[in-house]
Amino acid sequence: MRIVVLVSGTGSNLQAVLDAVRDGRLDVEIAAVGSDRPGTQGVRRAADAGYPTFVVPFRDYPVRADWNRDLTEKVASYDPDLVLSSGFMRIVDESFIARFDGRYLNTHPALLPSFPGAHGVRDALAYGVKVTGCTVHWADAGVDTGPILAQAAVEVLDGDTEETLHERIKVQERRLLIETLDRISRGGIPKL
Ligand code: GAR
């Protein structure tokens, strides 16, 4: 299974995928890693590991549809079986999803459909929930919407900050992401 991974920032979940592939725990081929902004740590991690990388800079496009078209073409040029949004903080449109046959996987640091968006951990803390977690799902063109494949719960502890809670969530998120990619690569999960 060839995958293209999209990142916008740190790429710690991407790193977990890179490590799992390197160690033979996950049988996928990483075709490329791309970003919507230049200079991300995620892209650097991929380059350091020897994978092709690309950037389609969102801010350089006055018209969103043009960015979406160029991103779609760039990703398609690597002929992926699946596209993974691993901390990719941009919404793509229906034509992107359709081009990859619905095989656009996203991971989110909350128990969807609660707390979608760019600040899932902060929003859950602010609401005062006692349990939150993470979700891996087939993404559609909405904000963290689409059929849920796997979830894990994480308890909110007294004194948690956004950072401490997000770190504990990410431990579960990485496990869930690799397990789900593994199941998909073995044909265990039907597509969207
Ligand atoms: C992850 O927790 C991911 O779920 C989240 O961004 C973080 C990226 O961390 N994505 C979203 O919030 C999507 N709505 P990373 O760059 O260190 O992997």
Tab-separated table of C-alpha atoms and ligand atoms in Angstrom:
chain	number	residue	atom	x	y	z
A	1	MET	CA	0.000	0.000	0.000
A	2	ARG	CA	1.530	3.271	-1.161
A	3	ILE	CA	0.742	6.262	1.029
A	4	VAL	CA	1.305	9.992	0.811
A	5	VAL	CA	1.371	11.713	4.213
A	6	LEU	CA	0.332	15.359	4.628
A	7	VAL	CA	1.582	17.396	7.610
A	8	SER	CA	1.406	21.023	8.740
A	9	GLY	CA	3.678	21.058	11.762
A	10	THR	CA	5.737	18.979	14.151
A	11	GLY	CA	5.052	15.610	12.575
A	12	SER	CA	5.461	13.510	15.718
A	13	ASN	CA	2.724	11.146	14.561
A	14	LEU	CA	4.414	10.964	11.154
A	15	GLN	CA	7.624	10.051	12.983
A	16	ALA	CA	5.833	7.133	14.629
A	17	VAL	CA	4.763	5.931	11.170
A	18	LEU	CA	8.293	6.362	9.790
A	19	ASP	CA	9.695	4.389	12.743
A	20	ALA	CA	7.118	1.613	12.373
A	21	VAL	CA	7.936	1.248	8.663
A	22	ARG	CA	11.677	1.310	9.322
A	23	ASP	CA	11.358	-1.340	12.045
A	24	GLY	CA	9.175	-3.603	9.898
A	25	ARG	CA	6.124	-3.228	12.161
A	26	LEU	CA	4.084	-1.637	9.373
A	27	ASP	CA	4.116	-2.848	5.789
A	28	VAL	CA	3.346	0.325	3.834
A	29	GLU	CA	5.376	2.213	1.257
A	30	ILE	CA	5.723	5.914	2.003
A	31	ALA	CA	5.668	7.479	-1.456
A	32	ALA	CA	6.089	11.077	-0.250
A	33	VAL	CA	5.417	13.524	2.571
A	34	GLY	CA	3.952	16.929	1.763
A	35	SER	CA	2.911	20.113	3.492
A	36	ASP	CA	0.855	23.254	2.993
A	37	ARG	CA	3.644	25.442	4.392
A	38	PRO	CA	7.410	25.641	3.982
A	39	GLY	CA	9.871	24.736	6.719
A	40	THR	CA	7.824	22.278	8.776
A	41	GLN	CA	9.518	19.854	11.114
A	42	GLY	CA	7.337	17.111	9.660
A	43	VAL	CA	8.796	17.536	6.178
A	44	ARG	CA	12.292	17.684	7.664
A	45	ARG	CA	11.713	14.389	9.481
A	46	ALA	CA	10.684	12.758	6.189
A	47	ALA	CA	13.638	14.224	4.280
A	48	ASP	CA	16.009	13.051	7.019
A	49	ALA	CA	14.591	9.561	6.644
A	50	GLY	CA	15.240	9.723	2.887
A	51	TYR	CA	11.669	10.117	1.585
A	52	PRO	CA	10.588	12.473	-1.214
A	53	THR	CA	8.946	15.651	0.086
A	54	PHE	CA	6.949	18.516	-1.388
A	55	VAL	CA	5.264	21.743	-0.345
A	56	VAL	CA	2.187	23.314	-1.939
A	57	PRO	CA	2.149	26.592	0.020
A	58	PHE	CA	-1.420	27.570	0.867
A	59	ARG	CA	-0.494	31.208	1.464
A	60	ASP	CA	0.844	31.628	-2.071
A	61	TYR	CA	-2.610	31.016	-3.565
A	62	PRO	CA	-5.150	33.864	-3.591
A	63	VAL	CA	-7.777	31.384	-4.804
A	64	ARG	CA	-8.354	28.335	-2.603
A	65	ALA	CA	-9.591	26.171	-5.485
A	66	ASP	CA	-6.271	26.698	-7.267
A	67	TRP	CA	-4.358	25.503	-4.210
A	68	ASN	CA	-6.666	22.508	-3.919
A	69	ARG	CA	-6.114	21.627	-7.597
A	70	ASP	CA	-2.321	21.864	-7.353
A	71	LEU	CA	-2.260	19.879	-4.094
A	72	THR	CA	-4.434	17.196	-5.681
A	73	GLU	CA	-2.188	16.950	-8.742
A	74	LYS	CA	0.987	16.868	-6.658
A	75	VAL	CA	-0.325	14.100	-4.403
A	76	ALA	CA	-1.693	12.178	-7.408
A	77	SER	CA	1.730	12.305	-9.078
A	78	TYR	CA	2.915	9.817	-6.415
A	79	ASP	CA	0.050	7.449	-7.274
A	80	PRO	CA	-0.947	6.671	-3.659
A	81	ASP	CA	-3.428	4.005	-2.542
A	82	LEU	CA	-4.173	6.111	0.525
A	83	VAL	CA	-3.529	9.692	1.657
A	84	LEU	CA	-2.932	10.296	5.359
A	85	SER	CA	-3.636	13.624	7.020
A	86	SER	CA	-1.313	13.531	10.010
A	87	GLY	CA	-1.743	16.939	11.571
A	88	PHE	CA	-2.574	18.497	8.178
A	89	MET	CA	-4.475	21.615	9.201
A	90	ARG	CA	-6.246	22.429	5.917
A	91	ILE	CA	-9.595	21.359	4.589
A	92	VAL	CA	-9.532	19.802	1.135
A	93	ASP	CA	-12.495	19.823	-1.232
A	94	GLU	CA	-14.634	17.050	-2.715
A	95	SER	CA	-12.498	16.775	-5.845
A	96	PHE	CA	-9.470	15.846	-3.716
A	97	ILE	CA	-11.410	13.163	-1.838
A	98	ALA	CA	-12.887	11.787	-5.073
A	99	ARG	CA	-9.504	11.698	-6.801
A	100	PHE	CA	-8.224	9.338	-4.102
A	101	ASP	CA	-11.356	7.238	-4.160
A	102	GLY	CA	-12.364	8.230	-0.628
A	103	ARG	CA	-9.122	6.885	0.775
A	104	TYR	CA	-8.234	9.967	2.817
A	105	LEU	CA	-7.443	9.047	6.405
A	106	ASN	CA	-7.353	11.583	9.229
A	107	THR	CA	-6.354	11.474	12.854
A	108	HIS	CA	-7.806	13.884	15.404
A	109	PRO	CA	-6.988	14.470	19.100
A	110	ALA	CA	-10.545	14.227	20.466
A	111	LEU	CA	-13.429	11.781	20.525
A	112	LEU	CA	-15.278	12.893	17.393
A	113	PRO	CA	-17.887	14.143	16.755
A	114	SER	CA	-16.961	16.155	19.878
A	115	PHE	CA	-14.395	18.928	19.552
A	116	PRO	CA	-13.521	18.957	15.837
A	117	GLY	CA	-11.223	21.640	14.412
A	118	ALA	CA	-7.720	22.908	15.000
A	119	HIS	CA	-7.972	23.029	18.809
A	120	GLY	CA	-9.578	19.748	19.816
A	121	VAL	CA	-7.507	19.353	22.966
A	122	ARG	CA	-7.906	22.959	24.101
A	123	ASP	CA	-11.660	22.893	23.448
A	124	ALA	CA	-12.150	19.636	25.388
A	125	LEU	CA	-10.216	21.043	28.354
A	126	ALA	CA	-12.167	24.308	28.252
A	127	TYR	CA	-15.473	22.402	28.224
A	128	GLY	CA	-14.371	20.484	31.308
A	129	VAL	CA	-14.809	16.920	30.028
A	130	LYS	CA	-13.297	14.202	32.212
A	131	VAL	CA	-12.566	11.840	29.339
A	132	THR	CA	-11.376	12.753	25.863
A	133	GLY	CA	-9.184	10.841	23.416
A	134	CYS	CA	-8.424	10.450	19.746
A	135	THR	CA	-10.117	9.326	16.563
A	136	VAL	CA	-8.888	7.842	13.294
A	137	HIS	CA	-11.451	8.192	10.508
A	138	TRP	CA	-12.014	8.330	6.769
A	139	ALA	CA	-12.117	12.047	6.093
A	140	ASP	CA	-14.629	13.759	3.862
A	141	ALA	CA	-14.613	17.427	2.862
A	142	GLY	CA	-15.840	18.620	6.276
A	143	VAL	CA	-13.904	19.619	9.385
A	144	ASP	CA	-12.857	16.311	10.987
A	145	THR	CA	-15.951	14.518	9.702
A	146	GLY	CA	-16.393	11.121	8.045
A	147	PRO	CA	-16.793	7.483	9.116
A	148	ILE	CA	-14.961	6.576	12.319
A	149	LEU	CA	-12.555	3.617	12.163
A	150	ALA	CA	-11.007	3.635	15.638
A	151	GLN	CA	-11.064	5.602	18.868
A	152	ALA	CA	-9.220	5.534	22.174
A	153	ALA	CA	-10.215	7.238	25.412
A	154	VAL	CA	-7.826	9.291	27.529
A	155	GLU	CA	-8.671	10.500	31.019
A	156	VAL	CA	-8.315	14.203	31.771
A	157	LEU	CA	-6.273	14.591	34.957
A	158	ASP	CA	-6.444	17.397	37.527
A	159	GLY	CA	-3.892	20.023	36.586
A	160	ASP	CA	-3.683	18.960	32.938
A	161	THR	CA	-2.628	21.674	30.511
A	162	GLU	CA	-3.265	21.528	26.771
A	163	GLU	CA	0.319	20.326	26.351
A	164	THR	CA	0.301	17.559	28.990
A	165	LEU	CA	-3.077	16.265	27.838
A	166	HIS	CA	-2.112	16.392	24.149
A	167	GLU	CA	1.069	14.422	24.858
A	168	ARG	CA	-0.919	11.623	26.561
A	169	ILE	CA	-3.452	11.663	23.731
A	170	LYS	CA	-0.656	11.422	21.162
A	171	VAL	CA	0.645	8.229	22.781
A	172	GLN	CA	-2.744	6.634	22.050
A	173	GLU	CA	-3.067	8.396	18.705
A	174	ARG	CA	0.184	6.933	17.390
A	175	ARG	CA	-0.790	3.426	18.457
A	176	LEU	CA	-4.247	3.761	16.904
A	177	LEU	CA	-2.886	5.245	13.678
A	178	ILE	CA	-0.372	2.465	13.133
A	179	GLU	CA	-2.890	-0.248	14.037
A	180	THR	CA	-5.424	1.245	11.628
A	181	LEU	CA	-2.934	1.614	8.775
A	182	ASP	CA	-1.918	-1.980	9.376
A	183	ARG	CA	-5.533	-3.180	9.230
A	184	ILE	CA	-6.190	-1.214	6.033
A	185	SER	CA	-2.999	-2.490	4.403
A	186	ARG	CA	-4.132	-6.062	5.118
A	187	GLY	CA	-7.506	-5.402	3.511
A	188	GLY	CA	-9.289	-5.423	6.848
A	189	ILE	CA	-11.212	-2.163	6.465
A	190	PRO	CA	-13.462	-1.353	3.516
A	191	LYS	CA	-13.018	2.074	1.946
A	192	LEU	CA	-15.398	5.010	2.366
B	1	GAR	C1	-2.181	15.555	16.158
B	1	GAR	O1	-2.604	15.405	17.477
B	1	GAR	C2	-3.349	15.484	15.202
B	1	GAR	O2	-4.366	14.657	15.622
B	1	GAR	C3	-3.815	16.911	15.187
B	1	GAR	O3	-2.646	17.642	15.108
B	1	GAR	C4	-1.638	16.955	15.861
B	1	GAR	C5	-0.390	16.916	15.017
B	1	GAR	O4	0.715	16.553	15.781
B	1	GAR	N1	-4.736	17.115	14.107
B	1	GAR	C6	-5.821	17.893	14.204
B	1	GAR	O5	-6.071	18.572	15.187
B	1	GAR	C7	-6.735	17.860	13.005
B	1	GAR	N2	-7.951	18.544	13.272
B	1	GAR	P1	2.071	16.148	15.077
B	1	GAR	O6	2.344	17.178	13.980
B	1	GAR	O7	3.089	16.214	16.169
B	1	GAR	O8	1.883	14.761	14.522
